[in-house]
mmCIF file with all atom_site columns, C-alpha atoms in Angstrom:
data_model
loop_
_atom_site.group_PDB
_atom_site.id
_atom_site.type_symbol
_atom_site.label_atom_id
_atom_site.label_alt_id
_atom_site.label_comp_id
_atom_site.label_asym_id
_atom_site.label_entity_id
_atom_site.label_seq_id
_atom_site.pdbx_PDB_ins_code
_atom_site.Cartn_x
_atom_site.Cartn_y
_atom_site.Cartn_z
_atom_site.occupancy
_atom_site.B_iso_or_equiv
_atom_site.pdbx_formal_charge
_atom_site.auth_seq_id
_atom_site.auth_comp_id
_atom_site.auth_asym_id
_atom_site.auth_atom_id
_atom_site.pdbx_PDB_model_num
ATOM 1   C CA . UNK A 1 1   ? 96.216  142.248 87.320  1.00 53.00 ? 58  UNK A CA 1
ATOM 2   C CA . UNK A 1 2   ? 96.155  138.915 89.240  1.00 55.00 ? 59  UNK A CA 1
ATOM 3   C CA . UNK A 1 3   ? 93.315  136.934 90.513  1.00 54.00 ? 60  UNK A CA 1
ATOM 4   C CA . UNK A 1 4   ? 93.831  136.602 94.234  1.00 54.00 ? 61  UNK A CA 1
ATOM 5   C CA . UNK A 1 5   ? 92.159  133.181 95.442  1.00 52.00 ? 62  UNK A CA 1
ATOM 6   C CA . UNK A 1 6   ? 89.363  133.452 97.422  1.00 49.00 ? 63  UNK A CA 1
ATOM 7   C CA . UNK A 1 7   ? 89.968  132.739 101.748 1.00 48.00 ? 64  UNK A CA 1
ATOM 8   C CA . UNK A 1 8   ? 90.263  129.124 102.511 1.00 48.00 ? 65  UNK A CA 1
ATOM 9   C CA . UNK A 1 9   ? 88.408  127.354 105.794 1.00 45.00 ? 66  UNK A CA 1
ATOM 10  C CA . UNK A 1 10  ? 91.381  126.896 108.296 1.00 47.00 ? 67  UNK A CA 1
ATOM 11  C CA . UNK A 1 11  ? 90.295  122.679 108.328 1.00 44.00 ? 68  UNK A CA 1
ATOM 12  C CA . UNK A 1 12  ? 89.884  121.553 105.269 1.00 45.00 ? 69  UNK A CA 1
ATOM 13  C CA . UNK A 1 13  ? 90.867  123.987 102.508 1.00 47.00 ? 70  UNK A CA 1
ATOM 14  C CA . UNK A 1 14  ? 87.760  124.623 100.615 1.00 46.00 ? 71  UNK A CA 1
ATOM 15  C CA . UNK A 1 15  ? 86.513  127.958 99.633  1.00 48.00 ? 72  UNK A CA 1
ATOM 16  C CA . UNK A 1 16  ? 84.351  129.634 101.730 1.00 45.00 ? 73  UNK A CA 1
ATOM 17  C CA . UNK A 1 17  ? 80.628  129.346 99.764  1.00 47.00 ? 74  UNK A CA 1
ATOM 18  C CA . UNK A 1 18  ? 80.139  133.253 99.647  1.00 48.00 ? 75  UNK A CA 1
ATOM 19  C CA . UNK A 1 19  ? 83.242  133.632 98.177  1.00 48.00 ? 76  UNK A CA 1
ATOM 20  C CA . UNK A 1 20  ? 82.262  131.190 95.230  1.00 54.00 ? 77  UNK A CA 1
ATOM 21  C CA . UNK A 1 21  ? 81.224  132.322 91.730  1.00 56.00 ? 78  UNK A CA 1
ATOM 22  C CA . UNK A 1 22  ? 77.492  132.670 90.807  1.00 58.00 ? 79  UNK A CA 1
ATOM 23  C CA . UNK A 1 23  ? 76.451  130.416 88.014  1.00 58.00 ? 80  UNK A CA 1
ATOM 24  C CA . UNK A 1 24  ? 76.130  131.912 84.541  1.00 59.00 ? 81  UNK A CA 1
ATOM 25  C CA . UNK A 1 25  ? 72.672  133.860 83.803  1.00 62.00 ? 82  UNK A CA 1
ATOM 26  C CA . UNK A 1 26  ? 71.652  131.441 81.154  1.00 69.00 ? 83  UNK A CA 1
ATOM 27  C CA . UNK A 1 27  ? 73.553  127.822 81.106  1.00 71.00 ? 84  UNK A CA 1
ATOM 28  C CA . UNK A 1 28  ? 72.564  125.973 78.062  1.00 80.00 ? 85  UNK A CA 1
ATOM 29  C CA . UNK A 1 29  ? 71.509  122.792 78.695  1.00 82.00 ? 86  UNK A CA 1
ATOM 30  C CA . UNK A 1 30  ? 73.891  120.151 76.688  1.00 87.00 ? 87  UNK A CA 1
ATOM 31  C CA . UNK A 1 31  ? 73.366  116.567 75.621  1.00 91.00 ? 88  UNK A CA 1
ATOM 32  C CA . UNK A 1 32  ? 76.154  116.320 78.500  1.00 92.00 ? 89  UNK A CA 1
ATOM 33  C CA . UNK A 1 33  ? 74.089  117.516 81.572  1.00 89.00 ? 90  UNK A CA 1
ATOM 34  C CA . UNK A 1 34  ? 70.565  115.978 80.238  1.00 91.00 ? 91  UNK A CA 1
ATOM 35  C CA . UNK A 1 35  ? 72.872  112.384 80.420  1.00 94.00 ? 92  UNK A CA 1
ATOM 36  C CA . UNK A 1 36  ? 74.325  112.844 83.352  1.00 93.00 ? 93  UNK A CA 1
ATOM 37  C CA . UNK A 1 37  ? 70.906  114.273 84.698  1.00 91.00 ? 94  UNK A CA 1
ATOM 38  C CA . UNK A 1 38  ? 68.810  110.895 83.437  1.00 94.00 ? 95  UNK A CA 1
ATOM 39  C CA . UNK A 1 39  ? 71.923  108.300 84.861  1.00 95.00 ? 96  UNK A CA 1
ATOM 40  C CA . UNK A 1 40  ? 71.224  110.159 88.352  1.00 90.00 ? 97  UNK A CA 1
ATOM 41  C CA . UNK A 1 41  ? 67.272  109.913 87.809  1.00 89.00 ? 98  UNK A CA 1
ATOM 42  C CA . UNK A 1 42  ? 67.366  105.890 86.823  1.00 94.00 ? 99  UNK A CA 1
ATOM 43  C CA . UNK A 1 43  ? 70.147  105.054 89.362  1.00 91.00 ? 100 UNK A CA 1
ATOM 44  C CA . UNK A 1 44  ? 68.496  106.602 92.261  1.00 87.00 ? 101 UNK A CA 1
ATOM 45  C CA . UNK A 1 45  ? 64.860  105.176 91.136  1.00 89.00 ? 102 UNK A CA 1
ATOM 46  C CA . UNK A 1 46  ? 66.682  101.886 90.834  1.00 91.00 ? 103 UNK A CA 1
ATOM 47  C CA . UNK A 1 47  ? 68.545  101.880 94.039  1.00 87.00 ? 104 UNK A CA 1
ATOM 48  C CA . UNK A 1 48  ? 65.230  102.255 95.833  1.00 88.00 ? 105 UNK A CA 1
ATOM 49  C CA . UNK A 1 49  ? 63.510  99.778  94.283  1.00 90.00 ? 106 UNK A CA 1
ATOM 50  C CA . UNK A 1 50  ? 66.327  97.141  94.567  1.00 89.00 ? 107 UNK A CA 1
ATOM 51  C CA . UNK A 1 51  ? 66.276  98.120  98.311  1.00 88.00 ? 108 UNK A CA 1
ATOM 52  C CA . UNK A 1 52  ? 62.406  97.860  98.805  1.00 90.00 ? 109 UNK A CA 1
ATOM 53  C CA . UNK A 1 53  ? 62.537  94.559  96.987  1.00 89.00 ? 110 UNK A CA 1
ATOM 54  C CA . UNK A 1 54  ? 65.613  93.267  98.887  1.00 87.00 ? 111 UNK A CA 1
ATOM 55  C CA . UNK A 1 55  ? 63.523  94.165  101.919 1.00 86.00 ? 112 UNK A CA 1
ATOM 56  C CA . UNK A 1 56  ? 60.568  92.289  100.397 1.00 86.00 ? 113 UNK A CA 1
ATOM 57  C CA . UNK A 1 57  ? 61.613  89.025  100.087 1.00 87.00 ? 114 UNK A CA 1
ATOM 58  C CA . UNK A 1 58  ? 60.197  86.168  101.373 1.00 88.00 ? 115 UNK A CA 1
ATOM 59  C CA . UNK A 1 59  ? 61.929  83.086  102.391 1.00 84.00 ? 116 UNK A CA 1
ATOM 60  C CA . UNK A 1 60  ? 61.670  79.700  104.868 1.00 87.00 ? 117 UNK A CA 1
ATOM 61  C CA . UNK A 1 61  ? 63.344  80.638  108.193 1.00 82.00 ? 118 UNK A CA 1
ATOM 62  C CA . UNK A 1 62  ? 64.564  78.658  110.220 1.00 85.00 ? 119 UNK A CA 1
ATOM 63  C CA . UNK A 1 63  ? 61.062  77.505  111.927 1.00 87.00 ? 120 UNK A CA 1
ATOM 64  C CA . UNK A 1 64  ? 60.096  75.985  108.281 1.00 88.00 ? 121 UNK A CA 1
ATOM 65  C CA . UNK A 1 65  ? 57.979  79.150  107.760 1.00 90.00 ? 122 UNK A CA 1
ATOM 66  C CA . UNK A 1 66  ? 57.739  81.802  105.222 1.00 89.00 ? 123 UNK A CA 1
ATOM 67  C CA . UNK A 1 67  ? 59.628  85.469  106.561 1.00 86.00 ? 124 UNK A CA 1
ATOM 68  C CA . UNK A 1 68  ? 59.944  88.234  105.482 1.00 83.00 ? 125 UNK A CA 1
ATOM 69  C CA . UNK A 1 69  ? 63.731  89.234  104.664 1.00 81.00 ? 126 UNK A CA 1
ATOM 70  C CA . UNK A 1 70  ? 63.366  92.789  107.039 1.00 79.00 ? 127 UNK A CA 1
ATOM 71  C CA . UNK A 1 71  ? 66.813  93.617  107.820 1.00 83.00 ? 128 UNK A CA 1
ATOM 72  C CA . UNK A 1 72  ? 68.266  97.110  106.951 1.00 83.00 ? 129 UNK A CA 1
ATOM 73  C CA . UNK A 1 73  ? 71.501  96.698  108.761 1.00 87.00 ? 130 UNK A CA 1
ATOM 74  C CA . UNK A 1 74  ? 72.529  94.295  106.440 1.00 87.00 ? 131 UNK A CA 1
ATOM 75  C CA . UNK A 1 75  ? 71.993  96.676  103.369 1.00 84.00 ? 132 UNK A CA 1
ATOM 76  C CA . UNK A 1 76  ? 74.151  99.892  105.022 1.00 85.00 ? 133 UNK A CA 1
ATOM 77  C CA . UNK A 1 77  ? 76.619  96.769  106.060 1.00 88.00 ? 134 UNK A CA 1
ATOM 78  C CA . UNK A 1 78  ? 77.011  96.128  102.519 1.00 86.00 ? 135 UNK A CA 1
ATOM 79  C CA . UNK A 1 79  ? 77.003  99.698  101.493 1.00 82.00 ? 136 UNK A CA 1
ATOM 80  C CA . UNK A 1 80  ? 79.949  100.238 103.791 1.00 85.00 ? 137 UNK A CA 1
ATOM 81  C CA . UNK A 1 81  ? 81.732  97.592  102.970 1.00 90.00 ? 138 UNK A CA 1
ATOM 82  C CA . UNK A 1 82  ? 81.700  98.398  98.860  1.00 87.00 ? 139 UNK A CA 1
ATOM 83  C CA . UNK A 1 83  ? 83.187  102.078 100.152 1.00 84.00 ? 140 UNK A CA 1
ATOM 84  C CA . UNK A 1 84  ? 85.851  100.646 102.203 1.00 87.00 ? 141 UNK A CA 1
ATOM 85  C CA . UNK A 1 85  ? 86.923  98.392  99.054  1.00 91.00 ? 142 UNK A CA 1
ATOM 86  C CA . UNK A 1 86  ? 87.466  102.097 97.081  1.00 89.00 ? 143 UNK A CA 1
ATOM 87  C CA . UNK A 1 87  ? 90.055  103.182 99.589  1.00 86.00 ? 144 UNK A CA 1
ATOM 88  C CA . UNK A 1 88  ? 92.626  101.003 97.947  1.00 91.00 ? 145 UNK A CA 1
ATOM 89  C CA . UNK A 1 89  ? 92.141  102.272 94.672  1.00 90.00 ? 146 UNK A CA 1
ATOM 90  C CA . UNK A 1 90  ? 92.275  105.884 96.304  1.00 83.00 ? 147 UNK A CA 1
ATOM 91  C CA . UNK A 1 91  ? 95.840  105.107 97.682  1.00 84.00 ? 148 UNK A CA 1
ATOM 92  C CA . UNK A 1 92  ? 96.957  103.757 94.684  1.00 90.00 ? 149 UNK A CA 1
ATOM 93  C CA . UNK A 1 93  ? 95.726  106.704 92.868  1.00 85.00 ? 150 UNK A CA 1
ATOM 94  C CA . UNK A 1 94  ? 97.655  109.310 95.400  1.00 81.00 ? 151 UNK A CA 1
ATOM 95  C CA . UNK A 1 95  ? 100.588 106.806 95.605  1.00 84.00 ? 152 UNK A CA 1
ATOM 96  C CA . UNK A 1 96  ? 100.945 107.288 91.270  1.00 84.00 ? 153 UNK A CA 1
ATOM 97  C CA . UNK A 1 97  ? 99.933  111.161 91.833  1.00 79.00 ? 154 UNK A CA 1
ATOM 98  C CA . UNK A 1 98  ? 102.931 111.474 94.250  1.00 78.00 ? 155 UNK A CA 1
ATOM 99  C CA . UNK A 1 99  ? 105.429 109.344 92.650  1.00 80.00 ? 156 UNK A CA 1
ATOM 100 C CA . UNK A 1 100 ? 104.605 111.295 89.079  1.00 78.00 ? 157 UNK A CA 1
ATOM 101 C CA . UNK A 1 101 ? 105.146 114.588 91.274  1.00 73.00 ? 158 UNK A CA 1
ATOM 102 C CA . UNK A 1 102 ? 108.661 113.299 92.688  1.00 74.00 ? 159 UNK A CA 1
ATOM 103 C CA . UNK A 1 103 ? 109.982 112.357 89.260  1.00 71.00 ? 160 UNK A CA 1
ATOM 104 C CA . UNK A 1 104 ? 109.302 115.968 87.212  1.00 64.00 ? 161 UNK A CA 1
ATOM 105 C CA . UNK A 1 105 ? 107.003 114.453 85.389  1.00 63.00 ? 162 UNK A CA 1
ATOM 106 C CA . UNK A 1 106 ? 104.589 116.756 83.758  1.00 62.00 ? 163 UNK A CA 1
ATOM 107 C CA . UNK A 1 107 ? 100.554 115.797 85.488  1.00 58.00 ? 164 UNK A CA 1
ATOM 108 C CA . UNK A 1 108 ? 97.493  117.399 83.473  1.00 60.00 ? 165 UNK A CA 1
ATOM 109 C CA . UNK A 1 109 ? 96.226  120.151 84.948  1.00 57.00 ? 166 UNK A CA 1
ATOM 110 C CA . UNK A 1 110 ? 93.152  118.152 86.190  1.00 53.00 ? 167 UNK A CA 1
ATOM 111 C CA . UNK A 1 111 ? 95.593  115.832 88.217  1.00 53.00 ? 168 UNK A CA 1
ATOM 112 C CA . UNK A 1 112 ? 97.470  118.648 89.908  1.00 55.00 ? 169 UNK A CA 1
ATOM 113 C CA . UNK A 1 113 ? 95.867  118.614 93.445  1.00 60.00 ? 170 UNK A CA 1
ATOM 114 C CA . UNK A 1 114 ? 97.349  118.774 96.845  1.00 65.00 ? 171 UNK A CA 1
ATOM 115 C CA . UNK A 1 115 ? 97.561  116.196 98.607  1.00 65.00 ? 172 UNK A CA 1
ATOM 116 C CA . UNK A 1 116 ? 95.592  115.730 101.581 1.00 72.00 ? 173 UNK A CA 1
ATOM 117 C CA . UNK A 1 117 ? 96.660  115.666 104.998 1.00 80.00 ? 174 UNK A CA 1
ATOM 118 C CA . UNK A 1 118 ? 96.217  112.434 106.951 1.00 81.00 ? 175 UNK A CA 1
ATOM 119 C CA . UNK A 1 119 ? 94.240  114.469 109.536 1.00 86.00 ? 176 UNK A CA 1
ATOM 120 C CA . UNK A 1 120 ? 91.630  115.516 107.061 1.00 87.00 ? 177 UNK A CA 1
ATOM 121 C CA . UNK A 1 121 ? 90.496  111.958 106.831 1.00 83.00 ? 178 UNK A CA 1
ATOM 122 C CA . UNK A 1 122 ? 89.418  111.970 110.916 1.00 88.00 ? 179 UNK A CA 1
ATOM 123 C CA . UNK A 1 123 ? 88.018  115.284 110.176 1.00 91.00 ? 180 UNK A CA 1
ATOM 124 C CA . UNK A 1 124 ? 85.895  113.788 107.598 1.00 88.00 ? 181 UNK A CA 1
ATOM 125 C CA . UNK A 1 125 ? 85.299  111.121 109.800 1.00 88.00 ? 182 UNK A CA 1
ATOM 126 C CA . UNK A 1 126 ? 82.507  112.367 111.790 1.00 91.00 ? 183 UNK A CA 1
ATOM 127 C CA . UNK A 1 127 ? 79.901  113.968 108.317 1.00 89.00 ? 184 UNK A CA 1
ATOM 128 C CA . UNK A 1 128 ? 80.568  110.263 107.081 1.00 87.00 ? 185 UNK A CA 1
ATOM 129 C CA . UNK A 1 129 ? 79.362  108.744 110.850 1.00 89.00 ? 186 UNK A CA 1
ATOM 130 C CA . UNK A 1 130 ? 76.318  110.771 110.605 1.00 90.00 ? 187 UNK A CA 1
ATOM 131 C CA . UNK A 1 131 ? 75.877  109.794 106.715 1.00 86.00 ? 188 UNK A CA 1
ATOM 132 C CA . UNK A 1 132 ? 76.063  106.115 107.714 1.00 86.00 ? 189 UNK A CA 1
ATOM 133 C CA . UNK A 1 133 ? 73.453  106.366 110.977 1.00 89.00 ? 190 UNK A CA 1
ATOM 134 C CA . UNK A 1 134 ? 71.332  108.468 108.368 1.00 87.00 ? 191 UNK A CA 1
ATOM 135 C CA . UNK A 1 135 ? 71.588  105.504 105.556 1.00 85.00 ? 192 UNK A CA 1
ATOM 136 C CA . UNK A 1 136 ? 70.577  102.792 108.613 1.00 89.00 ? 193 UNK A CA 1
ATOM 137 C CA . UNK A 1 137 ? 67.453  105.050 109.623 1.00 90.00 ? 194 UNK A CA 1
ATOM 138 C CA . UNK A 1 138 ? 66.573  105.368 105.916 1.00 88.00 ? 195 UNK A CA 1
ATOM 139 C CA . UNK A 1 139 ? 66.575  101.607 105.155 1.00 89.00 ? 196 UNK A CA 1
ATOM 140 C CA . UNK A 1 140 ? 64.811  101.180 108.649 1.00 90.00 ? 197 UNK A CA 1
ATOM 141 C CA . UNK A 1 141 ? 62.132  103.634 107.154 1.00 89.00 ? 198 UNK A CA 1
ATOM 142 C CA . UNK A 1 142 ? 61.762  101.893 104.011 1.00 89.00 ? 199 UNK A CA 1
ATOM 143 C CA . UNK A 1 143 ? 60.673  98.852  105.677 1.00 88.00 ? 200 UNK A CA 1
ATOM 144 C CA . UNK A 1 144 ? 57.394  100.540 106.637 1.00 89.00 ? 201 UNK A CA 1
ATOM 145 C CA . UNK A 1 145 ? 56.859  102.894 103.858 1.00 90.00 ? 202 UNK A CA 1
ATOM 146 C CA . UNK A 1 146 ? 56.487  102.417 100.099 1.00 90.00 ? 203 UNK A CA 1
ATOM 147 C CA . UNK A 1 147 ? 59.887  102.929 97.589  1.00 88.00 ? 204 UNK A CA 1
ATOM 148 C CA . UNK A 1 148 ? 57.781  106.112 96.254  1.00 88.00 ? 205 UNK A CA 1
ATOM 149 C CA . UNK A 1 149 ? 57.454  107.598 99.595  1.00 90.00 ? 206 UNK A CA 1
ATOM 150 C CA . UNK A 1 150 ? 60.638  107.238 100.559 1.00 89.00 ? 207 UNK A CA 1
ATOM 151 C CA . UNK A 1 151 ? 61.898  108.842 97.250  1.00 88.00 ? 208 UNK A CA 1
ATOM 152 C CA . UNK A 1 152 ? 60.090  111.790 98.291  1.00 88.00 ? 209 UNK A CA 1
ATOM 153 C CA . UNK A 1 153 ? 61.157  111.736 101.218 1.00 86.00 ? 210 UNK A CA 1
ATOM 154 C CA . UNK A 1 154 ? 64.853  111.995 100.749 1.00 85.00 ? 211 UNK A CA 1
ATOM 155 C CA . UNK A 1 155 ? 64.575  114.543 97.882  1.00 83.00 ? 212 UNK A CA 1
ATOM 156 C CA . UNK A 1 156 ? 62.609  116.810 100.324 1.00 87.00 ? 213 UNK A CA 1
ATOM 157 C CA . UNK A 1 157 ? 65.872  116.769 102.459 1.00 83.00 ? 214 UNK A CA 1
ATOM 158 C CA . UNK A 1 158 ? 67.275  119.433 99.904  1.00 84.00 ? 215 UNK A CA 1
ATOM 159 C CA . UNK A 1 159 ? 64.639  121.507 100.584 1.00 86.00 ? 216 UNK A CA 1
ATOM 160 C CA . UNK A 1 160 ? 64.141  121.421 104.728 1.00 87.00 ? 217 UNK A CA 1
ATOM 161 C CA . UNK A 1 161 ? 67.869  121.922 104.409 1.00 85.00 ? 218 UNK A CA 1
ATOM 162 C CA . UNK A 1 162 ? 67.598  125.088 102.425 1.00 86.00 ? 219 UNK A CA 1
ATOM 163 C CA . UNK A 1 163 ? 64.548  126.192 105.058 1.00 87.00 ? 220 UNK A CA 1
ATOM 164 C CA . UNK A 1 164 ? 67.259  125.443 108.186 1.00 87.00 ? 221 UNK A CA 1
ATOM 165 C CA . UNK A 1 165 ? 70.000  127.433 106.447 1.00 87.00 ? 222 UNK A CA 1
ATOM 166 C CA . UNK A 1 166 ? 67.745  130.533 105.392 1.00 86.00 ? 223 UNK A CA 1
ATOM 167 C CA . UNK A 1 167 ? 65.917  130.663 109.060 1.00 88.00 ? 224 UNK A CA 1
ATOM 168 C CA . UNK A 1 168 ? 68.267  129.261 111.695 1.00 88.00 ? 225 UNK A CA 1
ATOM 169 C CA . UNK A 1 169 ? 71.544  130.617 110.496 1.00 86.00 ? 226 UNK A CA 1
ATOM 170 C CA . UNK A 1 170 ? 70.215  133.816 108.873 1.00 86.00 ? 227 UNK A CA 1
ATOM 171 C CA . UNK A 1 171 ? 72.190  132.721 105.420 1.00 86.00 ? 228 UNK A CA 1
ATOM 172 C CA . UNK A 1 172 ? 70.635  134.423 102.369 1.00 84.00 ? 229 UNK A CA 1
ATOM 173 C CA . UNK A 1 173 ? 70.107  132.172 99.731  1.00 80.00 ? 230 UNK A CA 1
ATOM 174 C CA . UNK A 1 174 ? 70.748  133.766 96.452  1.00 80.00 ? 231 UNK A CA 1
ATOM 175 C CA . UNK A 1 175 ? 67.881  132.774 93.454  1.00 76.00 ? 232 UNK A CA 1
ATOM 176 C CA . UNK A 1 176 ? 69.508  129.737 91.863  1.00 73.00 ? 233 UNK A CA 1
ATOM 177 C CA . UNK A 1 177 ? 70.597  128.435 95.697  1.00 70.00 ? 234 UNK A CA 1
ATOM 178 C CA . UNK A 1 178 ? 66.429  127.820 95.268  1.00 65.00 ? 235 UNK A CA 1
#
């Protein structure tokens, strides 16, 4: 008996999230996960704090007078512009994906992925808009607020997210969605 694959969303081809497979009862917890786990931990923590103290520092303006360094555009400027410089190695990386394709040769089964329409970028255009205005409003925040307040802050998103999907759109969150 065959599998059949779960429905696809008509724009972008993922399954839809009811149709994905719970998560095993008990996962063990593997040296793996606990790394992976503690990089996320210390790179977040240290992202913060590099912000806050980017945002802290003090130098003579142009007036010959100590000022503060307060501007958040220039951080999401700089955060955009280190994304942009990935999209080369991203074409390169489906340009070697389709060329291996074209010639027989035989891919891993991890490399074997469609490839994705052009219109799929535009469509993922407009998450990655709001993403961006939601970075600016975050460093614009953490010139007010302290690096630990802000942590909490964006780690409570999960959660007010999880709230707005159980009790606007009526979605029932299974136990581990919690």
């Amino acid at each position: 008996r065959t599998r059949r694959a779960p429905p696809r969303l008509p724009l972008l081809g993922f399954p839809f999230a009811a149709q994905c497979p719970a998560p095993p009862a008990r996962m063990k917890c593997t040296v793996e996960h606990i790394t992976v786990f503690l990089v996320g931990l210390i790179s977040g923590t240290g992202c913060s704090l590099t912000s806050k103290m980017l945002l802290s520092i003090e130098s003579v303006g142009k007036t010959g007078e100590p000022e503060p360094f307060e501007d958040p555009l220039f951080q999401s400027w700089v955060m955009f512009v280190a994304m942009t410089c990935a999209l080369p190695f991203h074409y390169i990386y489906q340009w070697w994906q389709q060329r291996s394709a074209s010639s027989g040769e035989d891919l891993p089964g991890d490399l074997k992925q469609e490839v994705m329409p052009t219109w799929t970028y535009f469509i993922l255009a407009i998450p990655a808009c709001f993403d961006l205005a939601a970075t600016v409003l975050c460093m614009f925040g953490l010139v007010y607020i302290s690096a630990s307040i802000y942590q909490l802050l964006r780690g409570a998103c999960i959660v007010f997210v999880a709230f707005m999907k159980h009790y606007l759109l009526k979605d029932k969150l299974k136990a581990y969605n919690w």
